[in-house]
mmCIF file with all atom_site columns, C-alpha atoms in Angstrom:
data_model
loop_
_atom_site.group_PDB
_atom_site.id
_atom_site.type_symbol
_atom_site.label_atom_id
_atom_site.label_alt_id
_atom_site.label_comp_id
_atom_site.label_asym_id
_atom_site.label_entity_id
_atom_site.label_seq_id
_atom_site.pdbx_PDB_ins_code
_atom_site.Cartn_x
_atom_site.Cartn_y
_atom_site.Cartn_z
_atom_site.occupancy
_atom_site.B_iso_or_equiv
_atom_site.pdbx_formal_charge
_atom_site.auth_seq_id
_atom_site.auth_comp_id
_atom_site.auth_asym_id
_atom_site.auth_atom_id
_atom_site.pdbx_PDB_model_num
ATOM 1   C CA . UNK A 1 1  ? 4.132   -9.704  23.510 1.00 93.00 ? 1  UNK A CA 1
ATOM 2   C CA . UNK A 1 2  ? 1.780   -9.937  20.353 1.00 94.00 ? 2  UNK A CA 1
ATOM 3   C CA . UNK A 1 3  ? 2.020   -7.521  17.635 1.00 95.00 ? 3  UNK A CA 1
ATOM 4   C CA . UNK A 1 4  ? 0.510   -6.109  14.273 1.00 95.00 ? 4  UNK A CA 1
ATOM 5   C CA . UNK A 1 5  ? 3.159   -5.008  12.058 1.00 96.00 ? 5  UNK A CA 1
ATOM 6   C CA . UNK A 1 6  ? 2.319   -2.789  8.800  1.00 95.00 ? 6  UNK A CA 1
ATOM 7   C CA . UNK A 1 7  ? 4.917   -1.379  6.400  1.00 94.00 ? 7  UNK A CA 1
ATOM 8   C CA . UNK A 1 8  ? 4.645   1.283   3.310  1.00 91.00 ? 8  UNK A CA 1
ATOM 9   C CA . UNK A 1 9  ? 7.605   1.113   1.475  1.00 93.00 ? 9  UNK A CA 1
ATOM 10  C CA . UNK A 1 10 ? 8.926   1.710   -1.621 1.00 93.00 ? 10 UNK A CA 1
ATOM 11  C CA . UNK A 1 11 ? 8.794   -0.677  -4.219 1.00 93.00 ? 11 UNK A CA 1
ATOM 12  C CA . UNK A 1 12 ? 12.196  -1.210  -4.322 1.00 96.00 ? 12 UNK A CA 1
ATOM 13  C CA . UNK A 1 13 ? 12.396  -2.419  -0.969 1.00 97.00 ? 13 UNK A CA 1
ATOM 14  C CA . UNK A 1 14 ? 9.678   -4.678  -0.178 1.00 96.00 ? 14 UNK A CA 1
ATOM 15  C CA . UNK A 1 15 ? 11.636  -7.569  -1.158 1.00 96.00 ? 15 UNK A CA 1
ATOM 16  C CA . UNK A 1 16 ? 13.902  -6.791  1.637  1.00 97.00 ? 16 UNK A CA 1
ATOM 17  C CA . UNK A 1 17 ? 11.624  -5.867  4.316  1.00 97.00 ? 17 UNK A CA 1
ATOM 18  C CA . UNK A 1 18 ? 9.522   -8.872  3.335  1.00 97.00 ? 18 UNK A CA 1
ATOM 19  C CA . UNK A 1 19 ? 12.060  -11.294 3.581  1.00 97.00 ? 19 UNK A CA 1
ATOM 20  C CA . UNK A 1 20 ? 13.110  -9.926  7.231  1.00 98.00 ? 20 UNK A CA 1
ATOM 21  C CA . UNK A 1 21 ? 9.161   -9.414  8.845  1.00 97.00 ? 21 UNK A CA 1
ATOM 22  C CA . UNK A 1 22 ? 8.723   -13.063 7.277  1.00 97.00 ? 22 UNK A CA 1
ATOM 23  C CA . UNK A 1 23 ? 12.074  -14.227 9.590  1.00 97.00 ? 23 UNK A CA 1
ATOM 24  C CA . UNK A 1 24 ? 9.781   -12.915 12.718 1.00 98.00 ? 24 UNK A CA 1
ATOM 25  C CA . UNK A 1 25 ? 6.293   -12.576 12.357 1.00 97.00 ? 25 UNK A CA 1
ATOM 26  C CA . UNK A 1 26 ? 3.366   -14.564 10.673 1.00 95.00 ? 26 UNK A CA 1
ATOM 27  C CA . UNK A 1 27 ? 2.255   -12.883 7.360  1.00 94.00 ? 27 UNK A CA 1
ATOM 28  C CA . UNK A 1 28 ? -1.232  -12.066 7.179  1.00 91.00 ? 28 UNK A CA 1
ATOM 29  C CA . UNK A 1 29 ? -1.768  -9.630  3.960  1.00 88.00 ? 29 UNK A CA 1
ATOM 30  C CA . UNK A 1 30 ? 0.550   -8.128  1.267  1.00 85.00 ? 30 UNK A CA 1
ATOM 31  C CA . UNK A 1 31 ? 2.019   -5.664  4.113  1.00 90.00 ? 31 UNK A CA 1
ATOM 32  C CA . UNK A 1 32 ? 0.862   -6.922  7.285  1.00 93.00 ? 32 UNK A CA 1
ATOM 33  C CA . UNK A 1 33 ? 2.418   -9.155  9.717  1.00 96.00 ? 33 UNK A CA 1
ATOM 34  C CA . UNK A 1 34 ? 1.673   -10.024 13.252 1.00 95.00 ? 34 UNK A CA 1
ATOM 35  C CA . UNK A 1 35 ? 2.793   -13.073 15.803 1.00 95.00 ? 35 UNK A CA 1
ATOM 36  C CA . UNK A 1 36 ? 4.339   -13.153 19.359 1.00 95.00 ? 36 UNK A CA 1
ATOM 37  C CA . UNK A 1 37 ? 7.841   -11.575 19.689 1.00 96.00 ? 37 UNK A CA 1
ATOM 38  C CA . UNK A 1 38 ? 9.728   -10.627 22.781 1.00 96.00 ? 38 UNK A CA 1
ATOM 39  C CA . UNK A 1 39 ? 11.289  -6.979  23.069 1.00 94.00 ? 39 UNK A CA 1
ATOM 40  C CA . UNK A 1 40 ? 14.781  -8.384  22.289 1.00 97.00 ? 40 UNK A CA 1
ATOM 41  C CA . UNK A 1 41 ? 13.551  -9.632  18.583 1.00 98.00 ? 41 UNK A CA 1
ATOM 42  C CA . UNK A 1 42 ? 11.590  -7.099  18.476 1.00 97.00 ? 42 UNK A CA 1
ATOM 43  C CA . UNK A 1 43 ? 14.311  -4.468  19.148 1.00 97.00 ? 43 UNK A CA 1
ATOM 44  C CA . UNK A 1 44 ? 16.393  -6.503  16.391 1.00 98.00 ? 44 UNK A CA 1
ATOM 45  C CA . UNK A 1 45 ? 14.074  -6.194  13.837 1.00 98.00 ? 45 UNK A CA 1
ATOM 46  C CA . UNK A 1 46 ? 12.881  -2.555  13.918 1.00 97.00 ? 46 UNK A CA 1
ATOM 47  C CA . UNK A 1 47 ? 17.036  -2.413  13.553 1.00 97.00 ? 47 UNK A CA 1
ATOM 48  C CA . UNK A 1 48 ? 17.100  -4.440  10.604 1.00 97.00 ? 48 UNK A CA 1
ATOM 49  C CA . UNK A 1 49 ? 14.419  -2.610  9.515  1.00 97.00 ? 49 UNK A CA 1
ATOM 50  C CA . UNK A 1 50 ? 15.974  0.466   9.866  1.00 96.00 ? 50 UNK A CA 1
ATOM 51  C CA . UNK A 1 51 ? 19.048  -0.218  7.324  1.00 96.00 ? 51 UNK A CA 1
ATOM 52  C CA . UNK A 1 52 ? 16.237  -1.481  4.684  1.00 97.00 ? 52 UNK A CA 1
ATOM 53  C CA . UNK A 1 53 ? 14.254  1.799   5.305  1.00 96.00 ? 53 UNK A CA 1
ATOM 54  C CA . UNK A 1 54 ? 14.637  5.175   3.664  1.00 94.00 ? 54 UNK A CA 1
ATOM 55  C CA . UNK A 1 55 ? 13.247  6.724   6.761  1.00 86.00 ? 55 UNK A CA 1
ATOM 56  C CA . UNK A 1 56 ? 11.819  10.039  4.890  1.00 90.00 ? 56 UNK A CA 1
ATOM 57  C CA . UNK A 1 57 ? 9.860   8.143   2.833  1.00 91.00 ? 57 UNK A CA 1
ATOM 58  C CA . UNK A 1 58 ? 8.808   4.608   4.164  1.00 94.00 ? 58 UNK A CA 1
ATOM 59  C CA . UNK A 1 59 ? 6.719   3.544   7.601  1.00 93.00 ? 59 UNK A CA 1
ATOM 60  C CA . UNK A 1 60 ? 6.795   0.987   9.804  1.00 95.00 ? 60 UNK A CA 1
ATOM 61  C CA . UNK A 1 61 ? 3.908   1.024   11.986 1.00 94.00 ? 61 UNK A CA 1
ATOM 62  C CA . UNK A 1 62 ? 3.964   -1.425  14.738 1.00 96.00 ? 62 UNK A CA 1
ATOM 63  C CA . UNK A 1 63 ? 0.902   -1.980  17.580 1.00 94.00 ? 63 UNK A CA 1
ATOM 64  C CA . UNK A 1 64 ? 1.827   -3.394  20.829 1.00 94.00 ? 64 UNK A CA 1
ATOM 65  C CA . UNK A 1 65 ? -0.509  -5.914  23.202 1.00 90.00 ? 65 UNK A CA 1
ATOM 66  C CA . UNK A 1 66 ? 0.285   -7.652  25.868 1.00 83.00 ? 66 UNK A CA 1
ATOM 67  C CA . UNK A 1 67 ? -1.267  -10.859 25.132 1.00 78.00 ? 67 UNK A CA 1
ATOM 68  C CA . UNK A 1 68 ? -3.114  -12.220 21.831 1.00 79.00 ? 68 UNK A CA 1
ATOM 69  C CA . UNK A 1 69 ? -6.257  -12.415 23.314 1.00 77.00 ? 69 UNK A CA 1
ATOM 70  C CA . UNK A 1 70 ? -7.136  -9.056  23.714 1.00 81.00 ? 70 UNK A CA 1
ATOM 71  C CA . UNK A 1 71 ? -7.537  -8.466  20.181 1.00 87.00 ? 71 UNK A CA 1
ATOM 72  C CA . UNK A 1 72 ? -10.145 -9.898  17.973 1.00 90.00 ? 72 UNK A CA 1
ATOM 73  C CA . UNK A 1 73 ? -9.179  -10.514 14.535 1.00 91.00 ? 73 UNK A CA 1
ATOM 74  C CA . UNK A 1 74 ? -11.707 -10.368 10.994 1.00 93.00 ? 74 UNK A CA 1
ATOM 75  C CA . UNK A 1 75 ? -11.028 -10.841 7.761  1.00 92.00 ? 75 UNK A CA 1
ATOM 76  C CA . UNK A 1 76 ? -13.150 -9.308  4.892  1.00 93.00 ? 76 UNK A CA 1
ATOM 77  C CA . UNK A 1 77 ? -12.685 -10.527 1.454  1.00 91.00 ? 77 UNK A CA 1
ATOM 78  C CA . UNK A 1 78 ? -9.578  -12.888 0.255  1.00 85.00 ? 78 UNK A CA 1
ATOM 79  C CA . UNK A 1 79 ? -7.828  -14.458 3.379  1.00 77.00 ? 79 UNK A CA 1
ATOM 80  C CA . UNK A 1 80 ? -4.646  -14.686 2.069  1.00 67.00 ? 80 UNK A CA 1
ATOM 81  C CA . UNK A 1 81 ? -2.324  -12.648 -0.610 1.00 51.00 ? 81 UNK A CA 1
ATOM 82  C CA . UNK A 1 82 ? -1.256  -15.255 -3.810 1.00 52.00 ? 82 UNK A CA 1
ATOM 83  C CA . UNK A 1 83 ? 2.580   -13.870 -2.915 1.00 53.00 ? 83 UNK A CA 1
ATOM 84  C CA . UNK A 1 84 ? 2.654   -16.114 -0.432 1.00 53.00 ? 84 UNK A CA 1
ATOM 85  C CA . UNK A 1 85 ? 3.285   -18.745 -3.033 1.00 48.00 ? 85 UNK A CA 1
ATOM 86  C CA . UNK A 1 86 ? 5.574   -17.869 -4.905 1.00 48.00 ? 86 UNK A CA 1
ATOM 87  C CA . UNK A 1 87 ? 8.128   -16.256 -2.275 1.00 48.00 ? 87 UNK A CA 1
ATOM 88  C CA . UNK B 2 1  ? -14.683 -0.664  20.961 1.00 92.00 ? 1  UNK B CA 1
ATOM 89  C CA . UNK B 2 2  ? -11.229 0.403   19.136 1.00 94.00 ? 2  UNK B CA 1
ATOM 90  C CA . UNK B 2 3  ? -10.219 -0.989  15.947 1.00 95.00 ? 3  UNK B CA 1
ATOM 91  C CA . UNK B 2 4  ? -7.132  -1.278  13.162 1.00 95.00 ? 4  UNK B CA 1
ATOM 92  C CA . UNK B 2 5  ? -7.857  -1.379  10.106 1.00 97.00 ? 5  UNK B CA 1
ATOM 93  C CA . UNK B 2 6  ? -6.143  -2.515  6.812  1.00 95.00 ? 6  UNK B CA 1
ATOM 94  C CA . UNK B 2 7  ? -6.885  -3.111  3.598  1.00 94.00 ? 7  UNK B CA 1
ATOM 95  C CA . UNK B 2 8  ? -5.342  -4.484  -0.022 1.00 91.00 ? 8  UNK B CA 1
ATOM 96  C CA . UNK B 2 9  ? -7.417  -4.164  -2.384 1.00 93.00 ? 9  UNK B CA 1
ATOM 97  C CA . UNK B 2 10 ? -6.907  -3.176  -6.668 1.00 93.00 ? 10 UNK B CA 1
ATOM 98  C CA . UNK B 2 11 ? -6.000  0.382   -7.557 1.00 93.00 ? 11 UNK B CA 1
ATOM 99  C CA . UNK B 2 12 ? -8.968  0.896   -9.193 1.00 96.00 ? 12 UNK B CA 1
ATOM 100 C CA . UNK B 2 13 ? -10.941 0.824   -6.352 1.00 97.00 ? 13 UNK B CA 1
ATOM 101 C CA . UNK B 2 14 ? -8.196  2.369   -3.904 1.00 96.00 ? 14 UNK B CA 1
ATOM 102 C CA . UNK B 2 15 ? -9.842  6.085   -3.645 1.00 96.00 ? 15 UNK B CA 1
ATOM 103 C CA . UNK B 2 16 ? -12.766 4.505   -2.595 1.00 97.00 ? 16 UNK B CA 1
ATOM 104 C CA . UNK B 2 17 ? -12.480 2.633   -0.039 1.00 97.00 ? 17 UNK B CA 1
ATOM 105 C CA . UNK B 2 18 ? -9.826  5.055   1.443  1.00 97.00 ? 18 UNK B CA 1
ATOM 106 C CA . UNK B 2 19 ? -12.809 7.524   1.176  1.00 97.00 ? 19 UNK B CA 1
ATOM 107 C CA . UNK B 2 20 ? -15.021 4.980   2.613  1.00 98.00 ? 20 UNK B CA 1
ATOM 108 C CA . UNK B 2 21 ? -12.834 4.734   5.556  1.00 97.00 ? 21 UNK B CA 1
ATOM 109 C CA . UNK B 2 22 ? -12.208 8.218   6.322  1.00 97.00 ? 22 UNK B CA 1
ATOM 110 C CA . UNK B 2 23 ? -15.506 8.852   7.077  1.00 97.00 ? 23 UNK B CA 1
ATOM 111 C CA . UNK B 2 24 ? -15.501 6.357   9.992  1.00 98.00 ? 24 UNK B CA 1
ATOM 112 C CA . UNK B 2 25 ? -11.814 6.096   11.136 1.00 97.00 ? 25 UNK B CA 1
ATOM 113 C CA . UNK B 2 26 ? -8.556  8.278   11.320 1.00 95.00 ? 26 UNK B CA 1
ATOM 114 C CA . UNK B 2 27 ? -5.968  7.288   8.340  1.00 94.00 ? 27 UNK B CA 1
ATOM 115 C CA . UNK B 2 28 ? -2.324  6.611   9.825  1.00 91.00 ? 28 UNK B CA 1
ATOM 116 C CA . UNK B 2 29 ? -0.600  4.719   6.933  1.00 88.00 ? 29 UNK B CA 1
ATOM 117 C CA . UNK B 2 30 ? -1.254  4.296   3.204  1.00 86.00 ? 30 UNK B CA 1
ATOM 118 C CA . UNK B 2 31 ? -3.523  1.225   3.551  1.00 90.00 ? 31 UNK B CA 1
ATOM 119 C CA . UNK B 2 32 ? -3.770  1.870   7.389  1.00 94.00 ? 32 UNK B CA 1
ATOM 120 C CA . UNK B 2 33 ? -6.803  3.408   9.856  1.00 96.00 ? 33 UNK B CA 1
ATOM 121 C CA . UNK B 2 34 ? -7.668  3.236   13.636 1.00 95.00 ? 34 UNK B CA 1
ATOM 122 C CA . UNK B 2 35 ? -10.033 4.691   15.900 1.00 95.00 ? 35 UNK B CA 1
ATOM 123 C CA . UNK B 2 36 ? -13.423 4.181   18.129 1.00 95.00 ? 36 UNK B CA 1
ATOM 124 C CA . UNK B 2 37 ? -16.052 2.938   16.348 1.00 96.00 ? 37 UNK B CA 1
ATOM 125 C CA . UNK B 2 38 ? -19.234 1.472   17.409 1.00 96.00 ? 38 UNK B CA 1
ATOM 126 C CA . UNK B 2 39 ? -20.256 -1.994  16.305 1.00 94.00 ? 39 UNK B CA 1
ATOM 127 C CA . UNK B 2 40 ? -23.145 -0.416  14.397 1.00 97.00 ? 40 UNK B CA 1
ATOM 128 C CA . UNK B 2 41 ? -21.123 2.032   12.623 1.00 98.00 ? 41 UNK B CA 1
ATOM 129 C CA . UNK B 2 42 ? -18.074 -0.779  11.904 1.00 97.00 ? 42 UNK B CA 1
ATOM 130 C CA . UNK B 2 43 ? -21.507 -3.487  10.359 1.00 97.00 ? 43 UNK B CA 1
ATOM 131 C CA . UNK B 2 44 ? -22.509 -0.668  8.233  1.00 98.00 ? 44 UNK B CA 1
ATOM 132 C CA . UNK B 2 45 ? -18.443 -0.103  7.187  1.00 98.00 ? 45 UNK B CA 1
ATOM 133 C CA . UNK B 2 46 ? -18.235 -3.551  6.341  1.00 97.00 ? 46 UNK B CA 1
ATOM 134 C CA . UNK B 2 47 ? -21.040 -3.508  4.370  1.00 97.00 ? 47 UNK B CA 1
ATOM 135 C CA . UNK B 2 48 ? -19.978 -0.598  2.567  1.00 97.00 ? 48 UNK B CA 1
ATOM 136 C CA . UNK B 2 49 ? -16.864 -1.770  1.503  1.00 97.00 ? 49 UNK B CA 1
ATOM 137 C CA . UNK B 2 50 ? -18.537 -4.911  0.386  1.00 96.00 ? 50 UNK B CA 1
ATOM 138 C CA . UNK B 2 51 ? -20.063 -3.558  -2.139 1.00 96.00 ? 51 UNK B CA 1
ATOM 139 C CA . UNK B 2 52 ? -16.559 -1.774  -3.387 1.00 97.00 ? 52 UNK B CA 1
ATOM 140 C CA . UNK B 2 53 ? -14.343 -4.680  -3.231 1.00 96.00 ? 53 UNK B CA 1
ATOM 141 C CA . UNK B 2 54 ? -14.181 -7.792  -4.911 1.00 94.00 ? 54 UNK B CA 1
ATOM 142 C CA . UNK B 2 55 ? -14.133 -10.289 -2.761 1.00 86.00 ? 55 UNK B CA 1
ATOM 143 C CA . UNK B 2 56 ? -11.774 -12.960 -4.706 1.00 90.00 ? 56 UNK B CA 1
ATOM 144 C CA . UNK B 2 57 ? -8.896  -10.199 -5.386 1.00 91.00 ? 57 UNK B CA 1
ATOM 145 C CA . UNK B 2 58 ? -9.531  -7.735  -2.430 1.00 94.00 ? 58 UNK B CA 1
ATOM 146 C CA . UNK B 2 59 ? -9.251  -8.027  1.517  1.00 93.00 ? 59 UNK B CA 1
ATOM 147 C CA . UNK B 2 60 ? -9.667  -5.996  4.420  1.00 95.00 ? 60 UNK B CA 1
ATOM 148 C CA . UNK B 2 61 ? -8.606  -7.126  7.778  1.00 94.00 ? 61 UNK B CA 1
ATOM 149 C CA . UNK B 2 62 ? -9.709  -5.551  11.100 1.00 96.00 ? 62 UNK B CA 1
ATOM 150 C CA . UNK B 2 63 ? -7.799  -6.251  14.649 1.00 94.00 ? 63 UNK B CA 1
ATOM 151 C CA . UNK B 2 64 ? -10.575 -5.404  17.697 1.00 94.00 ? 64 UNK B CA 1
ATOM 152 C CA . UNK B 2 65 ? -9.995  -4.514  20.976 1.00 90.00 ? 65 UNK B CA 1
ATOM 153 C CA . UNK B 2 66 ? -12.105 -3.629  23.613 1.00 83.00 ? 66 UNK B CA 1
ATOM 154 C CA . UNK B 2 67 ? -10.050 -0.615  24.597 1.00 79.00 ? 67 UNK B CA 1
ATOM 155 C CA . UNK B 2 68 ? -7.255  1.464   23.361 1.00 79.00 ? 68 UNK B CA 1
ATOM 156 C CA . UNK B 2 69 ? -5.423  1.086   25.791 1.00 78.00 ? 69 UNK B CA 1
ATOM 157 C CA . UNK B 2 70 ? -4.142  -2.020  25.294 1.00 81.00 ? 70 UNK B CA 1
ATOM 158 C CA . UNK B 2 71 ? -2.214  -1.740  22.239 1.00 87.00 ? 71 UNK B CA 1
ATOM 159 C CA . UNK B 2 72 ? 0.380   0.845   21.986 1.00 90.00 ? 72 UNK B CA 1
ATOM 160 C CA . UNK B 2 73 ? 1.299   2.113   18.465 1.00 91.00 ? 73 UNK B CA 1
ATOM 161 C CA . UNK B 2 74 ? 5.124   2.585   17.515 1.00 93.00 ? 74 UNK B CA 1
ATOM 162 C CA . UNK B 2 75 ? 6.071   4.628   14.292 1.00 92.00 ? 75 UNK B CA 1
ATOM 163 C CA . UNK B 2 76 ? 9.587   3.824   12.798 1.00 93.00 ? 76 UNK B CA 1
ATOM 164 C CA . UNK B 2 77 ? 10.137  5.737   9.751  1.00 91.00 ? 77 UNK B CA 1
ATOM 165 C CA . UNK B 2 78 ? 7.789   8.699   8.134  1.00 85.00 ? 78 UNK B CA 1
ATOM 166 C CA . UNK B 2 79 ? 4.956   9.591   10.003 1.00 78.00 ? 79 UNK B CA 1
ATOM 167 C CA . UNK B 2 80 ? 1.951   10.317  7.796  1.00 67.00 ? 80 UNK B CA 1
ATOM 168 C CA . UNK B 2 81 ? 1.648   9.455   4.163  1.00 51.00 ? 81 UNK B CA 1
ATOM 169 C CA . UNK B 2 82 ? 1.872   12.670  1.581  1.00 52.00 ? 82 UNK B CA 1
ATOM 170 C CA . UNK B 2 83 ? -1.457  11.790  0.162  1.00 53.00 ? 83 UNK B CA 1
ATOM 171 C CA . UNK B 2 84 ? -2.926  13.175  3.368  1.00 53.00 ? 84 UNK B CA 1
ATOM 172 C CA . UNK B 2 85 ? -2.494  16.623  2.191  1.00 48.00 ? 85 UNK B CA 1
ATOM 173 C CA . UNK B 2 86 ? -3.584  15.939  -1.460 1.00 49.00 ? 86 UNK B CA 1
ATOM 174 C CA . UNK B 2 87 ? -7.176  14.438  -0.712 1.00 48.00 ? 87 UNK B CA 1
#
């Protein structure tokens, strides 16, 4: 399946949860992701996520579609986040 | 047609373009908004926050799809951000 990820976490974390979407997904803006994944990885990562996350405070959000096509991407503004550099 | 909708843009100009958004979409995640729009109202969005961002530093990225339907949403973590109640 293809998916949008999107996390709010606290600072102290992103590094982390970074790091781990990066090992999965394609990154697309400071905390957005998205890329094809099966429900095994997927499964894995919301995991992984899990022992990163303090789950009272930080969100994952995490949109589901069967295939790629049926969504139509845009970007407004700067494509791409400088981060993506230096990481 | 239904759209996600993220953004990253400079604190000063956080409040508003999250005020920008509320008026046309429902806020789910710090940076994050959904919902029906029409492709009217979503033009006149764009413009809008056009003229609050800057372009070079700033982005906004929205995923279409035709219908709703065909993305399911999954929420790991804390459902809605605090600020909700403050603004």
């Amino acid at each position: 399946m293809y998916i949008i990820l999107v996390y709010d976490i606290g600072e102290k974390r992103v590094a982390k949860m970074l790091k781990l979407c990066r090992r999965y997904l394609n990154w697309i803006q400071n905390s957005v992701f998205e890329g094809e994944i099966t429900s095994v990885k997927l499964k894995e990562l919301i995991h992984e996520a899990r022992r990163i996350m303090e789950e009272e405070k930080d969100s994952l959000i995490i949109f589901k579609s069967r295939e790629e096509k049926w969504l139509e991407k845009q970007i407004v503004g700067k494509e791409k986040n400088d981060l993506d550099n230096i990481l």
